[in-house]
Tab-separated table of C-alpha atoms and ligand atoms in Angstrom:
chain	number	residue	atom	x	y	z
A	1	UNK	CA	0.487	-8.145	-39.272
A	2	UNK	CA	3.346	-10.200	-40.909
A	3	UNK	CA	2.401	-13.727	-41.293
A	4	UNK	CA	4.897	-14.834	-38.654
A	5	UNK	CA	3.634	-12.905	-36.356
A	6	UNK	CA	-0.248	-14.361	-37.628
A	7	UNK	CA	1.792	-18.107	-37.368
A	8	UNK	CA	2.583	-17.414	-33.661
A	9	UNK	CA	-0.799	-16.177	-32.665
A	10	UNK	CA	-2.678	-19.458	-34.307
A	11	UNK	CA	0.023	-21.832	-32.615
A	12	UNK	CA	-0.872	-19.994	-29.430
A	13	UNK	CA	-4.669	-20.399	-29.955
A	14	UNK	CA	-4.121	-23.795	-30.971
A	15	UNK	CA	-2.282	-24.580	-28.131
A	16	UNK	CA	-4.310	-23.683	-25.521
A	17	UNK	CA	-7.593	-25.136	-27.223
A	18	UNK	CA	-4.841	-28.498	-27.011
A	19	UNK	CA	-4.438	-28.289	-23.217
A	20	UNK	CA	-7.952	-27.035	-22.348
A	21	UNK	CA	-9.490	-30.270	-24.260
A	22	UNK	CA	-7.443	-32.070	-23.304
A	23	UNK	CA	-8.306	-31.655	-19.662
A	24	UNK	CA	-11.642	-31.170	-20.988
A	25	UNK	CA	-11.784	-34.827	-22.127
A	26	UNK	CA	-10.310	-36.166	-19.040
A	27	UNK	CA	-13.695	-34.726	-16.917
A	28	UNK	CA	-16.063	-37.529	-18.720
A	29	UNK	CA	-16.457	-40.720	-18.935
A	30	UNK	CA	-19.156	-40.569	-21.320
A	31	UNK	CA	-19.875	-39.232	-25.098
A	32	UNK	CA	-18.331	-35.821	-24.340
A	33	UNK	CA	-14.798	-37.197	-23.950
A	34	UNK	CA	-14.946	-38.432	-27.641
A	35	UNK	CA	-16.299	-34.923	-28.784
A	36	UNK	CA	-13.788	-33.249	-26.717
A	37	UNK	CA	-10.878	-35.035	-28.190
A	38	UNK	CA	-11.852	-35.146	-31.888
A	39	UNK	CA	-11.340	-31.324	-31.463
A	40	UNK	CA	-7.978	-31.484	-29.614
A	41	UNK	CA	-7.505	-33.976	-31.752
A	42	UNK	CA	-7.599	-31.374	-34.585
A	43	UNK	CA	-6.278	-28.800	-32.919
A	44	UNK	CA	-2.874	-31.694	-32.497
A	45	UNK	CA	-2.979	-31.602	-35.939
A	46	UNK	CA	-3.154	-27.996	-36.935
A	47	UNK	CA	0.250	-26.977	-34.558
A	48	UNK	CA	1.819	-29.988	-37.035
A	49	UNK	CA	0.441	-28.500	-40.325
A	50	UNK	CA	1.914	-24.964	-38.924
A	51	UNK	CA	5.557	-26.319	-38.113
A	52	UNK	CA	6.937	-25.617	-41.151
A	53	UNK	CA	6.242	-22.456	-41.175
A	54	UNK	CA	6.803	-22.045	-37.476
A	55	UNK	CA	10.526	-23.730	-38.351
A	56	UNK	CA	11.516	-20.274	-40.695
A	57	UNK	CA	10.180	-18.304	-37.494
A	58	UNK	CA	12.341	-19.533	-34.751
A	59	UNK	CA	15.372	-19.668	-37.066
A	60	UNK	CA	15.154	-16.565	-37.908
A	61	UNK	CA	15.018	-16.333	-34.092
A	62	UNK	CA	17.760	-18.534	-33.291
A	63	UNK	CA	20.306	-16.173	-35.246
A	64	UNK	CA	19.667	-13.479	-32.726
A	65	UNK	CA	21.104	-15.107	-29.695
A	66	UNK	CA	20.078	-13.613	-26.423
A	67	UNK	CA	20.080	-15.057	-23.150
A	68	UNK	CA	16.472	-16.674	-23.017
A	69	UNK	CA	16.492	-18.539	-26.528
A	70	UNK	CA	17.026	-21.690	-24.407
A	71	UNK	CA	14.266	-21.940	-22.702
A	72	UNK	CA	12.547	-20.972	-26.339
A	73	UNK	CA	13.980	-23.448	-27.872
A	74	UNK	CA	13.170	-25.965	-24.037
A	75	UNK	CA	9.425	-24.887	-24.518
A	76	UNK	CA	9.456	-26.315	-28.364
A	77	UNK	CA	10.804	-29.559	-27.600
A	78	UNK	CA	7.810	-29.808	-24.734
A	79	UNK	CA	5.577	-29.561	-27.523
A	80	UNK	CA	7.419	-31.582	-30.118
A	81	UNK	CA	7.455	-34.536	-27.034
A	82	UNK	CA	3.747	-33.535	-26.522
A	83	UNK	CA	3.248	-33.948	-29.612
A	84	UNK	CA	5.161	-37.626	-30.427
A	85	UNK	CA	3.988	-39.083	-27.350
A	86	UNK	CA	-0.164	-38.086	-28.449
A	87	UNK	CA	0.782	-39.796	-31.891
A	88	UNK	CA	2.182	-42.604	-30.121
A	89	UNK	CA	-0.435	-43.224	-28.149
A	90	UNK	CA	-3.326	-42.511	-30.883
A	91	UNK	CA	-1.537	-44.769	-33.415
A	92	UNK	CA	-0.574	-47.152	-30.543
A	93	UNK	CA	2.786	-47.874	-32.130
A	94	UNK	CA	3.981	-47.241	-28.416
A	95	UNK	CA	1.708	-47.736	-25.657
A	96	UNK	CA	4.095	-48.313	-22.654
A	97	UNK	CA	7.011	-46.905	-21.753
A	98	UNK	CA	9.268	-48.666	-19.224
A	99	UNK	CA	6.822	-48.319	-16.378
A	100	UNK	CA	5.036	-44.833	-17.978
A	101	UNK	CA	2.611	-44.849	-20.807
A	102	UNK	CA	2.907	-42.257	-23.528
A	103	UNK	CA	0.061	-40.851	-21.993
A	104	UNK	CA	1.576	-39.304	-19.278
A	105	UNK	CA	4.166	-38.199	-21.453
A	106	UNK	CA	1.951	-36.387	-23.752
A	107	UNK	CA	0.286	-34.406	-20.378
A	108	UNK	CA	3.443	-33.874	-18.699
A	109	UNK	CA	5.282	-32.891	-20.873
A	110	UNK	CA	1.946	-30.323	-21.510
A	111	UNK	CA	2.007	-29.117	-17.661
A	112	UNK	CA	5.940	-28.804	-17.780
A	113	UNK	CA	5.305	-26.272	-20.946
A	114	UNK	CA	2.706	-24.072	-19.541
A	115	UNK	CA	5.245	-21.513	-17.647
A	116	UNK	CA	7.493	-22.070	-20.300
A	117	UNK	CA	4.754	-20.852	-23.092
A	118	UNK	CA	3.694	-17.611	-20.490
A	119	UNK	CA	7.236	-16.354	-20.222
A	120	UNK	CA	7.266	-16.850	-24.416
A	121	UNK	CA	4.100	-14.918	-25.257
A	122	UNK	CA	4.834	-12.549	-22.159
A	123	UNK	CA	8.290	-11.441	-23.446
A	124	UNK	CA	6.671	-10.587	-26.248
A	125	UNK	CA	4.238	-7.913	-27.604
A	126	UNK	CA	1.051	-9.344	-29.445
A	127	UNK	CA	-0.366	-7.242	-31.627
A	128	UNK	CA	-3.663	-7.714	-33.315
A	129	UNK	CA	-4.689	-4.764	-36.097
A	130	UNK	CA	-7.819	-4.322	-37.774
A	131	UNK	CA	-6.284	-5.353	-41.203
A	132	UNK	CA	-5.710	-8.816	-38.933
A	133	UNK	CA	-9.644	-9.463	-38.973
A	134	UNK	CA	-9.375	-9.200	-42.553
A	135	UNK	CA	-11.185	-11.875	-44.823
A	136	UNK	CA	-7.963	-12.965	-45.710
A	137	UNK	CA	-6.535	-13.759	-42.419
A	138	UNK	CA	-10.634	-15.073	-41.412
A	139	UNK	CA	-9.920	-17.270	-44.650
A	140	UNK	CA	-6.389	-18.262	-44.078
A	141	UNK	CA	-7.643	-19.528	-40.297
A	142	UNK	CA	-11.013	-21.516	-42.355
A	143	UNK	CA	-8.741	-23.328	-44.654
A	144	UNK	CA	-6.271	-24.067	-41.826
A	145	UNK	CA	-9.162	-25.690	-39.416
A	146	UNK	CA	-10.416	-27.310	-42.313
A	147	UNK	CA	-7.257	-28.835	-43.460
A	148	UNK	CA	-6.930	-30.144	-40.085
A	149	UNK	CA	-9.623	-32.136	-39.252
A	150	UNK	CA	-9.689	-33.485	-42.678
A	151	UNK	CA	-6.286	-34.460	-41.829
A	152	UNK	CA	-7.223	-35.627	-38.344
A	153	UNK	CA	-9.559	-37.833	-40.039
A	154	UNK	CA	-7.127	-39.550	-42.609
A	155	UNK	CA	-4.898	-40.385	-39.368
A	156	UNK	CA	-7.866	-42.382	-38.312
A	157	UNK	CA	-8.629	-44.181	-41.909
A	158	UNK	CA	-4.799	-44.809	-42.193
A	159	UNK	CA	-5.013	-46.219	-38.053
A	160	UNK	CA	-7.664	-48.254	-38.872
A	161	UNK	CA	-6.692	-49.213	-42.955
A	162	UNK	CA	-3.371	-50.247	-41.800
A	163	UNK	CA	-4.837	-51.920	-39.021
A	164	UNK	CA	-2.527	-50.090	-36.054
A	165	UNK	CA	-3.293	-51.232	-32.632
A	166	UNK	CA	-4.786	-47.549	-32.208
A	167	UNK	CA	-7.583	-48.703	-34.048
A	168	UNK	CA	-9.150	-50.734	-30.706
A	169	UNK	CA	-9.197	-47.768	-28.724
A	170	UNK	CA	-11.998	-47.151	-26.586
A	171	UNK	CA	-13.907	-43.861	-26.922
A	172	UNK	CA	-12.044	-41.447	-24.474
A	173	UNK	CA	-8.882	-43.046	-26.497
A	174	UNK	CA	-7.568	-45.692	-23.942
A	175	UNK	CA	-6.683	-49.214	-24.779
A	176	UNK	CA	-8.468	-52.751	-22.901
A	177	UNK	CA	-6.098	-54.550	-20.599
A	178	UNK	CA	-6.969	-57.384	-18.366
A	179	UNK	CA	-10.355	-57.135	-18.566
A	180	UNK	CA	-12.066	-60.177	-16.842
A	181	UNK	CA	-8.856	-61.184	-15.098
A	182	UNK	CA	-7.523	-59.335	-12.361
A	183	UNK	CA	-4.527	-60.631	-11.784
A	184	UNK	CA	-3.565	-59.049	-15.308
A	185	UNK	CA	-4.992	-55.684	-14.113
A	186	UNK	CA	-2.524	-53.125	-14.219
A	187	UNK	CA	-2.160	-51.112	-11.566
A	188	UNK	CA	-2.054	-46.865	-11.784
A	189	UNK	CA	-1.847	-43.964	-9.123
A	190	UNK	CA	-2.934	-40.715	-9.963
A	191	UNK	CA	0.242	-39.057	-9.207
A	192	UNK	CA	2.314	-40.144	-6.367
A	193	UNK	CA	-0.014	-42.526	-3.963
A	194	UNK	CA	2.218	-45.697	-3.462
A	195	UNK	CA	0.300	-48.568	-2.469
A	196	UNK	CA	-0.043	-49.093	1.234
A	197	UNK	CA	0.439	-52.139	3.146
A	198	UNK	CA	-3.413	-52.161	5.110
A	199	UNK	CA	-3.893	-54.797	8.160
A	200	UNK	CA	-7.212	-56.042	7.658
A	201	UNK	CA	-7.675	-57.572	11.114
A	202	UNK	CA	-7.433	-53.876	12.131
A	203	UNK	CA	-9.348	-52.149	9.584
A	204	UNK	CA	-12.435	-50.350	9.899
A	205	UNK	CA	-14.156	-48.441	7.644
A	206	UNK	CA	-16.066	-44.982	9.075
A	207	UNK	CA	-19.003	-44.560	7.820
A	208	UNK	CA	-23.331	-43.749	8.618
A	209	UNK	CA	-22.277	-42.994	12.253
A	210	UNK	CA	-20.656	-46.335	12.784
A	211	UNK	CA	-17.627	-48.028	12.389
A	212	UNK	CA	-17.354	-51.146	9.792
A	213	UNK	CA	-15.163	-54.308	10.216
A	214	UNK	CA	-13.519	-56.098	7.103
A	215	UNK	CA	-15.707	-59.094	7.707
A	216	UNK	CA	-18.317	-56.980	7.900
A	217	UNK	CA	-17.551	-55.560	4.951
A	218	UNK	CA	-17.153	-58.753	3.359
A	219	UNK	CA	-20.647	-60.295	4.183
A	220	UNK	CA	-21.930	-58.172	1.584
A	221	UNK	CA	-22.883	-59.561	-1.704
A	222	UNK	CA	-24.260	-56.489	-4.356
A	223	UNK	CA	-22.941	-56.786	-7.819
A	224	UNK	CA	-21.425	-54.184	-10.948
A	225	UNK	CA	-19.822	-55.098	-14.076
A	226	UNK	CA	-17.912	-52.041	-14.778
A	227	UNK	CA	-15.471	-50.266	-16.389
A	228	UNK	CA	-12.376	-47.861	-15.158
A	229	UNK	CA	-10.915	-45.901	-17.511
A	230	UNK	CA	-7.427	-44.157	-16.232
A	231	UNK	CA	-6.521	-41.143	-18.258
A	232	UNK	CA	-2.941	-42.884	-17.881
A	233	UNK	CA	-5.080	-44.469	-21.863
A	234	UNK	CA	-5.567	-48.274	-20.695
A	235	UNK	CA	-9.309	-49.698	-19.239
A	236	UNK	CA	-10.592	-52.449	-17.500
A	237	UNK	CA	-13.955	-54.061	-16.969
A	238	UNK	CA	-14.343	-56.511	-13.757
A	239	UNK	CA	-17.334	-57.607	-12.124
A	240	UNK	CA	-17.036	-56.042	-8.902
A	241	UNK	CA	-18.339	-57.044	-5.795
A	242	UNK	CA	-19.112	-55.496	-2.271
A	243	UNK	CA	-21.649	-53.474	-0.391
A	244	UNK	CA	-23.578	-50.971	-2.232
A	245	UNK	CA	-22.896	-48.124	-0.185
A	246	UNK	CA	-26.633	-46.618	0.202
A	247	UNK	CA	-26.819	-49.492	2.497
A	248	UNK	CA	-24.042	-47.814	4.762
A	249	UNK	CA	-25.236	-44.651	4.705
A	250	UNK	CA	-27.878	-42.279	5.255
A	251	UNK	CA	-27.806	-39.222	3.269
A	252	UNK	CA	-30.698	-37.143	3.709
A	253	UNK	CA	-30.403	-33.280	4.503
A	254	UNK	CA	-26.596	-33.745	3.208
A	255	UNK	CA	-25.583	-32.524	-0.188
A	256	UNK	CA	-22.200	-34.811	-0.934
A	257	UNK	CA	-20.381	-37.416	-0.055
A	258	UNK	CA	-16.927	-37.878	0.709
A	259	UNK	CA	-14.780	-40.535	0.353
A	260	UNK	CA	-11.263	-40.515	1.593
A	261	UNK	CA	-8.357	-43.473	1.325
A	262	UNK	CA	-6.099	-44.126	4.183
A	263	UNK	CA	-3.248	-41.959	2.292
A	264	UNK	CA	-5.514	-39.153	2.207
A	265	UNK	CA	-6.308	-39.161	-1.548
A	266	UNK	CA	-9.969	-38.247	-1.282
A	267	UNK	CA	-12.930	-37.321	-3.723
A	268	UNK	CA	-16.678	-35.806	-3.540
A	269	UNK	CA	-19.827	-37.172	-5.426
A	270	UNK	CA	-23.199	-35.968	-5.285
A	271	UNK	CA	-25.699	-37.771	-2.849
A	272	UNK	CA	-28.146	-37.801	-5.832
A	273	UNK	CA	-24.933	-40.608	-6.893
A	274	UNK	CA	-25.209	-42.814	-3.522
A	275	UNK	CA	-27.728	-45.525	-5.253
A	276	UNK	CA	-25.162	-46.139	-7.732
A	277	UNK	CA	-21.581	-46.098	-5.716
A	278	UNK	CA	-20.524	-49.713	-4.855
A	279	UNK	CA	-16.850	-50.119	-2.486
A	280	UNK	CA	-15.641	-52.531	-3.697
A	281	UNK	CA	-13.664	-55.627	-1.462
A	282	UNK	CA	-13.718	-58.789	-4.447
A	283	UNK	CA	-13.252	-58.394	-7.867
A	284	UNK	CA	-13.662	-61.203	-10.272
A	285	UNK	CA	-13.986	-64.538	-7.711
A	286	UNK	CA	-11.014	-62.946	-5.793
A	287	UNK	CA	-10.057	-60.700	-3.059
A	288	UNK	CA	-8.517	-57.362	-3.795
A	289	UNK	CA	-4.837	-56.599	-3.554
A	290	UNK	CA	-3.374	-54.369	-2.187
A	291	UNK	CA	-2.523	-52.560	-5.759
A	292	UNK	CA	-6.130	-52.132	-6.730
A	293	UNK	CA	-7.151	-50.903	-3.516
A	294	UNK	CA	-7.435	-53.737	-0.847
A	295	UNK	CA	-9.415	-53.981	1.576
A	296	UNK	CA	-11.765	-51.585	-0.325
A	297	UNK	CA	-11.583	-49.613	-2.952
A	298	UNK	CA	-14.884	-47.636	-4.706
A	299	UNK	CA	-16.667	-48.011	-7.998
A	300	UNK	CA	-17.911	-45.203	-9.689
A	301	UNK	CA	-19.808	-46.308	-13.006
A	302	UNK	CA	-19.581	-43.386	-15.541
A	303	UNK	CA	-16.126	-41.595	-14.470
A	304	UNK	CA	-13.229	-41.715	-14.835
A	305	UNK	CA	-10.681	-43.749	-13.126
A	306	UNK	CA	-9.579	-41.387	-10.178
A	307	UNK	CA	-12.991	-41.376	-8.663
A	308	UNK	CA	-12.635	-44.811	-8.113
A	309	UNK	CA	-10.668	-44.173	-4.357
A	310	UNK	CA	-8.743	-47.413	-3.381
A	311	UNK	CA	-8.081	-47.935	0.500
A	312	UNK	CA	-11.054	-46.365	1.286
A	313	UNK	CA	-11.604	-45.407	5.159
A	314	UNK	CA	-14.411	-42.982	5.729
A	315	UNK	CA	-17.193	-42.305	3.747
A	316	UNK	CA	-18.594	-38.760	4.787
A	317	UNK	CA	-21.790	-36.834	4.247
A	318	UNK	CA	-22.027	-33.581	4.781
A	319	UNK	CA	-23.711	-29.754	3.490
A	320	UNK	CA	-20.732	-28.685	1.235
A	321	UNK	CA	-21.558	-28.507	-2.602
A	322	UNK	CA	-19.935	-31.721	-4.012
A	323	UNK	CA	-18.164	-29.420	-6.815
A	324	UNK	CA	-16.343	-27.803	-3.982
A	325	UNK	CA	-12.868	-29.882	-5.023
A	326	UNK	CA	-10.581	-29.428	-7.605
A	327	UNK	CA	-12.146	-31.249	-10.607
A	328	UNK	CA	-8.503	-33.115	-10.364
A	329	UNK	CA	-7.587	-34.590	-7.795
A	330	UNK	CA	-4.024	-32.501	-6.192
A	331	UNK	CA	-1.876	-35.765	-4.310
B	401	HEM	C1	0.481	-29.394	-26.011
B	401	HEM	C2	-0.584	-29.622	-25.784
B	401	HEM	C3	-0.906	-30.718	-25.915
B	401	HEM	C4	-1.138	-30.636	-27.241
B	401	HEM	C5	-0.225	-30.222	-28.860
B	401	HEM	C6	-1.819	-31.571	-27.467
B	401	HEM	C7	-1.563	-32.471	-28.888
B	401	HEM	C8	-2.717	-33.969	-29.462
B	401	HEM	C9	-2.355	-35.122	-30.742
B	401	HEM	C10	-1.739	-34.269	-32.081
B	401	HEM	C11	-2.912	-36.354	-30.442
B	401	HEM	C12	-2.989	-37.414	-31.270
B	401	HEM	C13	-4.389	-36.639	-32.039
B	401	HEM	C14	-4.309	-38.058	-32.742
B	401	HEM	O1	-4.094	-38.037	-34.117
B	401	HEM	O2	-5.308	-38.902	-32.466
B	401	HEM	C15	-3.286	-35.881	-28.680
B	401	HEM	C16	-3.843	-36.992	-28.264
B	401	HEM	C17	-4.491	-37.069	-27.110
B	401	HEM	N1	-4.297	-35.831	-26.087
B	401	HEM	FE1	-3.335	-34.702	-26.514
B	401	HEM	N2	-2.366	-32.532	-26.816
B	401	HEM	C18	-1.832	-31.324	-26.034
B	401	HEM	C19	-2.355	-31.575	-24.502
B	401	HEM	C20	-3.077	-32.773	-23.829
B	401	HEM	C21	-3.284	-32.836	-22.219
B	401	HEM	C22	-3.327	-31.832	-21.535
B	401	HEM	C23	-4.483	-33.861	-22.204
B	401	HEM	C24	-5.039	-33.912	-20.991
B	401	HEM	C25	-5.122	-33.287	-20.244
B	401	HEM	C26	-4.420	-34.202	-23.323
B	401	HEM	C27	-4.925	-35.937	-23.958
B	401	HEM	C28	-4.965	-35.797	-24.910
B	401	HEM	C29	-5.598	-38.406	-25.578
B	401	HEM	C30	-6.144	-38.412	-24.193
B	401	HEM	C31	-5.674	-38.349	-26.651
B	401	HEM	C32	-5.820	-39.264	-26.488
B	401	HEM	C33	-6.674	-38.913	-28.044
B	401	HEM	C34	-7.058	-40.053	-28.918
B	401	HEM	O3	-6.625	-41.106	-28.308
B	401	HEM	O4	-8.119	-40.858	-29.141
B	401	HEM	N3	-3.507	-33.944	-24.223
B	401	HEM	N4	-2.576	-35.131	-28.204
B	402	MTE	N1	-5.618	-43.663	-2.959
B	402	MTE	C1	-5.606	-43.265	-4.582
B	402	MTE	N2	-7.198	-44.055	-5.046
B	402	MTE	C2	-7.071	-43.825	-6.300
B	402	MTE	C3	-6.192	-43.411	-6.594
B	402	MTE	C4	-4.536	-42.850	-6.309
B	402	MTE	O1	-4.039	-42.221	-6.713
B	402	MTE	N3	-4.567	-43.060	-4.124
B	402	MTE	N4	-5.400	-43.164	-8.143
B	402	MTE	C5	-7.216	-43.304	-9.098
B	402	MTE	C6	-6.638	-43.782	-10.206
B	402	MTE	S1	-6.169	-42.236	-12.000
B	402	MTE	C7	-7.019	-44.903	-10.852
B	402	MTE	S2	-6.648	-44.806	-12.598
B	402	MTE	C8	-6.942	-45.475	-10.209
B	402	MTE	C9	-6.458	-47.207	-10.873
B	402	MTE	O2	-6.926	-47.958	-10.013
B	402	MTE	P1	-6.234	-49.572	-10.004
B	402	MTE	O3	-5.301	-49.453	-9.792
B	402	MTE	O4	-7.193	-50.500	-9.672
B	402	MTE	O5	-6.047	-50.000	-11.784
B	402	MTE	O6	-7.383	-45.695	-9.051
B	402	MTE	C10	-7.413	-44.775	-8.277
B	402	MTE	N5	-7.609	-44.726	-6.568
B	403	MO	MO1	-5.827	-43.168	-12.562
């Protein structure tokens, strides 16, 4: 196989690895997030290291004018945007960009690139021959992997030595924002959920075979200091107060707990977590505001922000398994 073909194959594998480890990191709010991100960043850096070779290949391809080349260029541009936004986030040089975060661009560009990547590859034949599995190819691959891990390690050292904001990121890569100061806490949604105005005097929560009024919920005073870590790239620790949901529900015989928002957004939890989940009505010493989930929002310790359902109107227990849902919300 020519060097060009091997470079293309390596890029394909690295892009797939970066995509998968990115989502893997989003699935955790605990240590595995860090390990996924080390692999993720190393794959991203390896792509960067291959760009000089890729630009030679691409320049050759562009000399042949064919109709599909604009889609190839768009694909390349999206990968470059994703890479640039990834480094902007990790170094902390540009974390917020208007109403968006660098992470929004990073993941957004990667998502839009997926159909283009499939098309880009489907238009071409990739043949792997015996010679490609030679000792030399293997050594080159090992060199690239080693170089990428070393280069990634050096970027982390540079971030620290230069005192860039990136040195303060959490193990998930997120930046602290507004901790212990509810008014400074960012408001975020998974995709396009708009903040609803819920009237407390007419609000009811459906849970445990009955309904609860807002005042009834306010009367509870269970507390937990927990960190909301949004996949958008920020985290915020607050003192939450409300009611532990095991006081509202009987989970015997059930398999999972479905927490439903006024907007229809929902997440399902294993019943074993019932003692950890808090339905918060307050943070700091104030009641929730609309943006943060008024009248009541879920606090899900050790889970990423997208599990912290806001504007909760129902909590149901049923026999469906908790894994019978999309791993990431679809709304
Ligand atoms: C085209 C595919 C992708 C490429 C090439 C890529 C590459 C990168 C690079 C180069 C970085 C900076 C690494 C560093 O030096 O710290 C980064 C950071 C990051 N990426 Fe990606 N990425 C891709 C897709 C994704 C996706 C789909 C997700 C999530 C669903 C994701 C999540 C993250 C996160 C959370 C960070 C921050 C890591 C940290 O600050 O420690 N990436 N990515
Ligand atoms: N109903 C509903 N709840 C939601 C979301 C949403 O889009 N709709 N977004 C989730 C995400 S991704 C995060 S990070 C947190 C953000 O909470 P905050 O706005 O209080 O910071 O809410 C979660 N709860
Ligand atoms: Mo989020």
